[in-house]
XYZ file of C-alpha atoms in Angstrom:
422
model
C 65.913 19.479 7.141
C 64.227 21.241 10.014
C 64.183 20.226 13.680
C 61.384 18.229 15.292
C 60.361 21.290 17.330
C 60.198 23.460 14.213
C 58.155 20.815 12.386
C 55.568 20.625 15.162
C 55.316 24.417 15.332
C 54.658 24.611 11.584
C 52.012 21.878 11.767
C 50.117 23.542 14.615
C 50.283 26.967 12.974
C 48.483 25.543 9.947
C 45.520 23.781 11.535
C 42.505 25.181 13.387
C 39.410 23.832 15.147
C 36.693 22.609 12.797
C 33.086 23.769 12.816
C 30.335 22.973 15.298
C 27.827 20.126 15.216
C 24.930 19.168 17.460
C 25.020 15.640 18.899
C 23.219 13.534 21.501
C 24.993 13.629 24.840
C 25.953 9.943 24.643
C 27.887 10.806 21.496
C 29.545 13.796 23.171
C 31.931 11.886 25.455
C 35.499 13.041 24.824
C 34.316 15.830 22.514
C 35.016 19.523 23.095
C 31.985 21.543 24.155
C 31.244 24.464 21.807
C 28.646 26.293 23.926
C 28.403 27.354 27.577
C 25.869 25.418 29.637
C 23.933 27.057 32.497
C 21.461 25.508 34.897
C 17.799 26.012 34.077
C 16.748 25.457 37.695
C 17.943 24.761 41.234
C 19.397 21.243 41.638
C 18.175 19.592 43.739
C 14.838 21.338 43.419
C 13.825 20.670 47.043
C 15.360 19.917 50.438
C 15.820 16.147 50.662
C 17.153 13.470 52.949
C 20.732 12.220 52.639
C 19.903 9.062 54.639
C 17.126 6.601 55.306
C 15.758 7.908 58.585
C 13.213 10.200 60.228
C 12.459 13.872 59.667
C 12.126 15.564 63.065
C 12.307 18.816 64.997
C 15.896 18.896 66.278
C 14.594 20.425 69.512
C 12.440 17.325 70.173
C 15.495 15.031 70.281
C 18.004 17.458 71.817
C 18.410 15.287 74.926
C 18.094 11.871 73.256
C 20.720 9.207 74.036
C 20.948 5.432 74.268
C 20.568 5.714 78.036
C 17.643 8.106 77.726
C 15.839 7.620 74.387
C 13.117 9.974 73.180
C 9.933 8.456 71.707
C 8.061 10.273 68.909
C 4.932 9.418 66.951
C 5.463 8.477 63.273
C 2.746 10.230 61.265
C 3.769 9.329 57.677
C 6.242 7.439 55.488
C 7.702 9.268 52.473
C 9.720 7.486 49.788
C 11.899 8.940 47.032
C 9.682 10.403 44.329
C 6.831 11.106 46.765
C 5.757 14.392 48.326
C 4.954 14.576 52.048
C 1.309 15.200 52.893
C 1.722 15.837 56.624
C 3.423 18.648 58.472
C 5.764 17.653 61.316
C 4.544 19.112 64.586
C 6.168 18.916 68.015
C 6.426 15.308 69.214
C 6.093 13.902 65.684
C 8.376 12.354 63.048
C 8.053 11.388 59.391
C 9.772 8.225 58.181
C 11.834 9.521 55.200
C 13.828 7.542 52.646
C 17.080 8.714 51.001
C 16.331 11.368 48.372
C 12.784 11.959 49.590
C 11.613 15.555 50.241
C 11.726 16.864 53.815
C 8.290 17.283 55.363
C 7.305 20.839 56.234
C 8.167 21.712 59.823
C 11.112 19.297 60.115
C 14.648 20.643 60.362
C 16.796 17.516 60.780
C 17.079 13.858 59.769
C 17.913 11.152 62.287
C 19.361 8.085 60.483
C 17.492 4.853 61.099
C 20.670 3.385 62.642
C 20.247 5.831 65.541
C 16.726 4.681 66.347
C 15.010 1.695 67.904
C 11.662 0.182 67.093
C 9.298 1.349 64.373
C 5.667 1.249 63.380
C 3.517 4.051 64.763
C 6.258 5.291 67.068
C 10.032 5.145 67.260
C 12.695 5.708 69.935
C 15.547 8.057 69.115
C 18.945 7.162 70.599
C 20.880 10.287 69.565
C 20.386 14.010 69.129
C 20.855 16.000 65.909
C 21.829 19.512 64.927
C 19.514 21.557 62.735
C 20.154 20.661 59.100
C 21.676 17.276 59.914
C 21.567 14.880 56.915
C 19.490 17.325 54.874
C 20.634 18.153 51.347
C 19.324 21.684 50.761
C 17.675 22.936 47.592
C 20.272 24.222 45.132
C 23.147 22.465 46.907
C 24.536 21.238 43.559
C 23.491 24.053 41.203
C 21.544 27.285 41.413
C 19.280 28.626 38.691
C 21.474 30.342 36.079
C 24.734 29.012 37.514
C 27.418 27.921 35.028
C 27.451 24.140 34.627
C 30.161 23.572 31.991
C 32.203 26.159 30.106
C 32.731 26.063 26.362
C 36.072 24.474 25.459
C 35.928 21.665 28.007
C 36.532 18.099 26.892
C 33.454 16.271 28.118
C 33.819 13.515 30.724
C 31.294 10.949 31.984
C 30.483 13.259 34.916
C 29.832 16.068 32.436
C 27.311 13.882 30.593
C 25.534 13.371 33.901
C 25.467 17.125 34.488
C 24.059 17.724 31.011
C 21.344 15.182 31.674
C 20.537 16.786 35.029
C 19.763 20.088 33.295
C 17.760 18.325 30.566
C 20.294 18.819 27.776
C 19.736 15.752 25.588
C 21.574 17.454 22.688
C 24.663 19.616 22.863
C 26.926 21.569 20.501
C 30.492 20.262 20.173
C 33.478 20.851 17.892
C 33.276 18.524 14.919
C 35.792 15.691 14.975
C 38.049 15.335 11.917
C 37.379 12.742 9.234
C 40.757 11.385 8.207
C 41.609 9.615 4.958
C 44.404 7.039 5.098
C 46.072 6.419 1.735
C 48.669 3.653 1.595
C 50.820 3.401 -1.508
C 52.962 0.591 -2.869
C 52.869 -2.416 -5.231
C 54.025 -4.648 -2.386
C 51.005 -4.093 -0.123
C 48.242 -6.647 0.465
C 45.285 -6.323 2.829
C 45.005 -7.918 6.240
C 42.954 -10.897 5.019
C 45.423 -11.851 2.277
C 48.555 -13.844 3.200
C 51.585 -12.227 1.536
C 53.569 -14.141 -1.063
C 56.880 -13.415 -2.702
C 57.885 -9.792 -2.050
C 54.491 -8.761 -0.699
C 53.867 -7.340 2.798
C 50.664 -6.769 4.735
C 49.415 -3.183 4.878
C 49.932 -2.997 8.638
C 50.661 0.745 8.702
C 47.132 1.623 7.579
C 45.591 -0.330 10.454
C 48.045 1.101 12.985
C 47.227 4.594 11.746
C 43.478 3.967 11.822
C 43.766 2.834 15.454
C 45.862 5.868 16.349
C 43.404 8.211 14.634
C 40.499 6.702 16.581
C 42.490 6.865 19.800
C 42.869 10.603 19.138
C 39.077 10.924 18.898
C 38.897 11.363 15.125
C 37.225 9.234 12.450
C 39.496 7.088 10.260
C 38.706 5.771 6.776
C 41.212 3.489 5.026
C 41.009 4.034 1.282
C 41.923 1.421 -1.314
C 45.691 0.924 -1.663
C 47.244 2.963 -4.465
C 49.774 1.034 -6.529
C 53.077 2.614 -7.595
C 51.478 4.297 -10.547
C 51.394 8.069 -10.839
C 47.851 8.160 -12.191
C 46.457 5.782 -9.563
C 48.147 7.648 -6.727
C 46.754 10.939 -7.984
C 43.229 9.483 -8.196
C 43.425 8.114 -4.665
C 44.765 11.359 -3.238
C 42.072 13.307 -5.093
C 39.479 11.086 -3.392
C 41.147 11.828 -0.052
C 40.667 15.565 -0.559
C 37.011 15.200 0.438
C 38.183 14.546 4.024
C 39.350 16.959 6.737
C 42.892 15.571 6.876
C 44.962 13.176 4.799
C 47.578 10.653 5.917
C 49.495 8.988 3.121
C 52.130 6.307 3.655
C 55.100 5.683 1.416
C 56.244 7.362 -1.758
C 57.650 10.505 -0.149
C 61.348 9.844 -0.732
C 63.170 10.368 -4.035
C 63.017 6.881 -5.540
C 61.895 6.026 -9.049
C 58.451 4.921 -7.816
C 57.893 7.697 -5.278
C 54.998 9.473 -6.998
C 53.243 11.018 -3.978
C 55.093 14.342 -4.191
C 54.186 14.877 -7.827
C 50.549 13.946 -7.252
C 50.238 16.338 -4.333
C 51.839 19.121 -6.363
C 49.235 18.565 -9.084
C 46.470 18.765 -6.475
C 47.730 22.163 -5.358
C 49.461 21.295 -2.112
C 51.382 24.106 -0.448
C 54.445 22.301 0.862
C 55.571 23.571 4.266
C 58.419 21.168 4.915
C 59.897 17.932 3.593
C 62.401 16.250 5.878
C 62.840 16.441 9.642
C 66.116 15.917 11.500
C 64.830 12.951 13.457
C 64.987 9.171 13.596
C 62.786 7.381 12.684
C 60.708 9.386 10.218
C 63.210 11.702 8.548
C 61.420 11.834 5.107
C 58.182 13.254 6.589
C 56.400 15.665 4.272
C 53.770 18.185 5.369
C 51.640 20.742 3.601
C 48.085 21.916 3.059
C 45.470 21.919 0.342
C 43.137 24.729 1.349
C 42.455 24.299 5.060
C 43.242 20.567 4.838
C 46.505 19.268 6.428
C 48.330 16.652 4.359
C 50.876 14.376 6.028
C 53.125 12.442 3.657
C 54.292 9.786 6.114
C 57.238 7.465 5.487
C 56.392 3.928 4.405
C 58.110 1.959 7.164
C 55.517 1.133 9.863
C 57.456 2.478 12.855
C 58.318 5.708 11.056
C 54.682 6.058 10.030
C 53.321 5.703 13.549
C 56.019 7.734 15.297
C 55.428 10.642 12.894
C 51.710 10.347 13.538
C 52.183 10.581 17.307
C 54.573 13.532 17.052
C 52.776 15.653 14.428
C 49.467 14.342 13.062
C 47.988 13.514 16.469
C 48.524 17.053 17.847
C 47.032 18.457 14.631
C 43.909 16.297 14.890
C 43.457 17.188 18.556
C 43.712 20.901 17.769
C 41.198 20.468 14.938
C 38.903 18.799 17.483
C 39.104 21.864 19.730
C 41.573 20.526 22.276
C 43.966 22.867 24.051
C 46.357 20.199 25.312
C 47.590 18.381 22.228
C 50.950 16.858 23.162
C 51.621 13.367 24.443
C 51.928 13.134 28.242
C 55.511 12.831 29.419
C 57.578 11.735 32.382
C 61.221 12.015 33.363
C 63.044 8.689 33.511
C 66.520 7.271 34.081
C 68.146 5.218 31.369
C 68.307 1.603 32.532
C 71.215 0.827 30.200
C 73.511 2.735 27.856
C 71.351 3.897 24.925
C 73.016 4.776 21.614
C 71.391 7.615 19.673
C 72.032 9.335 16.360
C 74.123 12.460 16.764
C 72.716 15.447 14.835
C 69.262 13.807 14.782
C 66.589 13.762 17.480
C 66.058 10.041 17.985
C 62.854 8.680 19.476
C 63.809 5.437 21.208
C 61.104 2.859 21.932
C 61.327 2.032 25.641
C 59.642 0.044 28.369
C 59.124 1.852 31.660
C 59.392 0.388 35.136
C 58.894 2.203 38.411
C 61.324 1.735 41.281
C 62.070 3.626 44.493
C 63.905 6.346 42.563
C 61.277 6.915 39.865
C 60.869 5.674 36.293
C 63.477 3.473 34.640
C 63.530 3.314 30.816
C 64.910 0.358 28.846
C 64.797 -0.091 25.048
C 62.292 -2.678 23.873
C 64.673 -4.222 21.350
C 65.805 -3.437 17.840
C 65.171 0.171 16.831
C 64.937 -0.335 13.080
C 62.089 1.508 11.364
C 60.567 -1.779 10.191
C 60.497 -3.446 13.629
C 56.908 -2.724 14.616
C 56.985 -5.278 17.464
C 59.357 -3.020 19.408
C 56.795 -0.208 19.224
C 53.988 -2.577 20.206
C 55.951 -3.472 23.350
C 56.820 0.139 24.196
C 55.336 2.304 26.926
C 56.812 5.421 25.431
C 59.322 7.182 23.193
C 62.496 8.365 24.902
C 63.772 11.599 23.370
C 67.437 11.210 22.456
C 68.847 14.744 22.055
C 70.577 15.536 18.761
C 73.616 16.734 20.716
C 74.314 13.290 22.190
C 75.604 10.079 20.606
C 74.982 7.963 23.691
C 72.934 8.276 26.855
C 74.678 6.519 29.693
C 72.882 4.274 32.165
C 71.452 6.468 34.919
C 71.187 9.569 32.732
C 67.914 11.477 32.885
C 65.717 11.685 29.801
C 62.201 12.689 28.800
C 59.804 9.934 27.717
C 56.645 10.611 25.715
C 53.919 8.227 26.902
C 51.945 6.083 24.478
C 48.578 4.423 25.011
C 45.123 5.803 25.784
C 44.832 3.861 29.066
C 47.936 5.334 30.649
C 49.927 2.165 29.920
C 52.747 1.978 32.429
C 50.863 4.267 34.819
C 48.045 1.796 35.453
C 47.846 0.013 38.795
C 46.582 -3.372 39.896
C 43.432 -3.852 41.931
C 45.572 -4.544 45.013
C 47.445 -1.256 44.555
C 44.390 0.853 43.813
C 43.788 2.111 47.372
C 47.303 1.694 48.737
C 48.585 5.090 47.674
C 51.604 3.736 45.804
C 52.754 3.200 42.227
C 50.264 5.716 40.856
C 51.114 7.429 37.600
C 52.490 10.942 37.723
């Protein structure tokens, strides 16, 4: 067996970003940009008002105050989307709405809150510096300026920037299509109550959710029974996808036919067995450019191996630079037994106190106890050199969950500057 670190290194050395596709910007959220974007014009394209108010000569209101207001004639009203038709001369003002262009001759905006009256004339109760409340042309972007660099994972703000420079379509790295192949006579689908020795094919649905969470496309293929021919046919079908995740059949039992089927399909095996718990029987190799993960059949082992190895591979194939799970340092809340000579990934709940994060196991750590993974905020890394981590000992926890999980805050905490995730 190889170490968990060695396994991840091998996986990442054998995957690469996929090709480029052109998509509508609403489909580009979370995708990696494959082309540099530059601005085709100044944004904004004209000086405009940052407030509802009046465009004036700053010199005309230099001595204005509440005790000594200055009255000016209002010669026009300009709303957003309209162009001024009058020039502002000495002693004049133009009523100007937020976002509206600044009339020629004006050099400042006085907010309406600093005025009194209205109609054909208005009293100004405060002075203004030149340029006050004016958003100048090109304040956001200049013609030819870089907007977004290639390689960036696109955010909602990025979509807004693309729209602002009239990019309705954009080139991004293609996201992987992933085939999920579950094997086993005992498996029934989610809409079929199990009887006798049957179990529901929960691993396939957990994997599909994890694949989608990683930004890839998941397709669950029909379950392959414990028959060498059927398993080979299903895996051959999976070879039309960018990556393959199979579950079960990778040990050395009488009905474990996955290895033989993959050998027949030309898989180059890169490792089989990792010194970790859960997930020791993990198998990895490639068929052409296509990564093949032979995941263990137990649902916790399946999902933990996905998070540790398949997820980083899919993110790299999607063009991402940062592919690992986020992590925090935490104290053990209780004594935690681990498997000496194996790296054990312990399912834990995290709680924040005055001294930082506190990690406590979520319950039984058996590879078939999926509920303990469902309740977990993260996976605590139990070093292979230790048989027990004492309460209070420091450990690294890999965080699970797309929404930040334990790092989220309540509405009451949102602006209080406390309990924010690291």
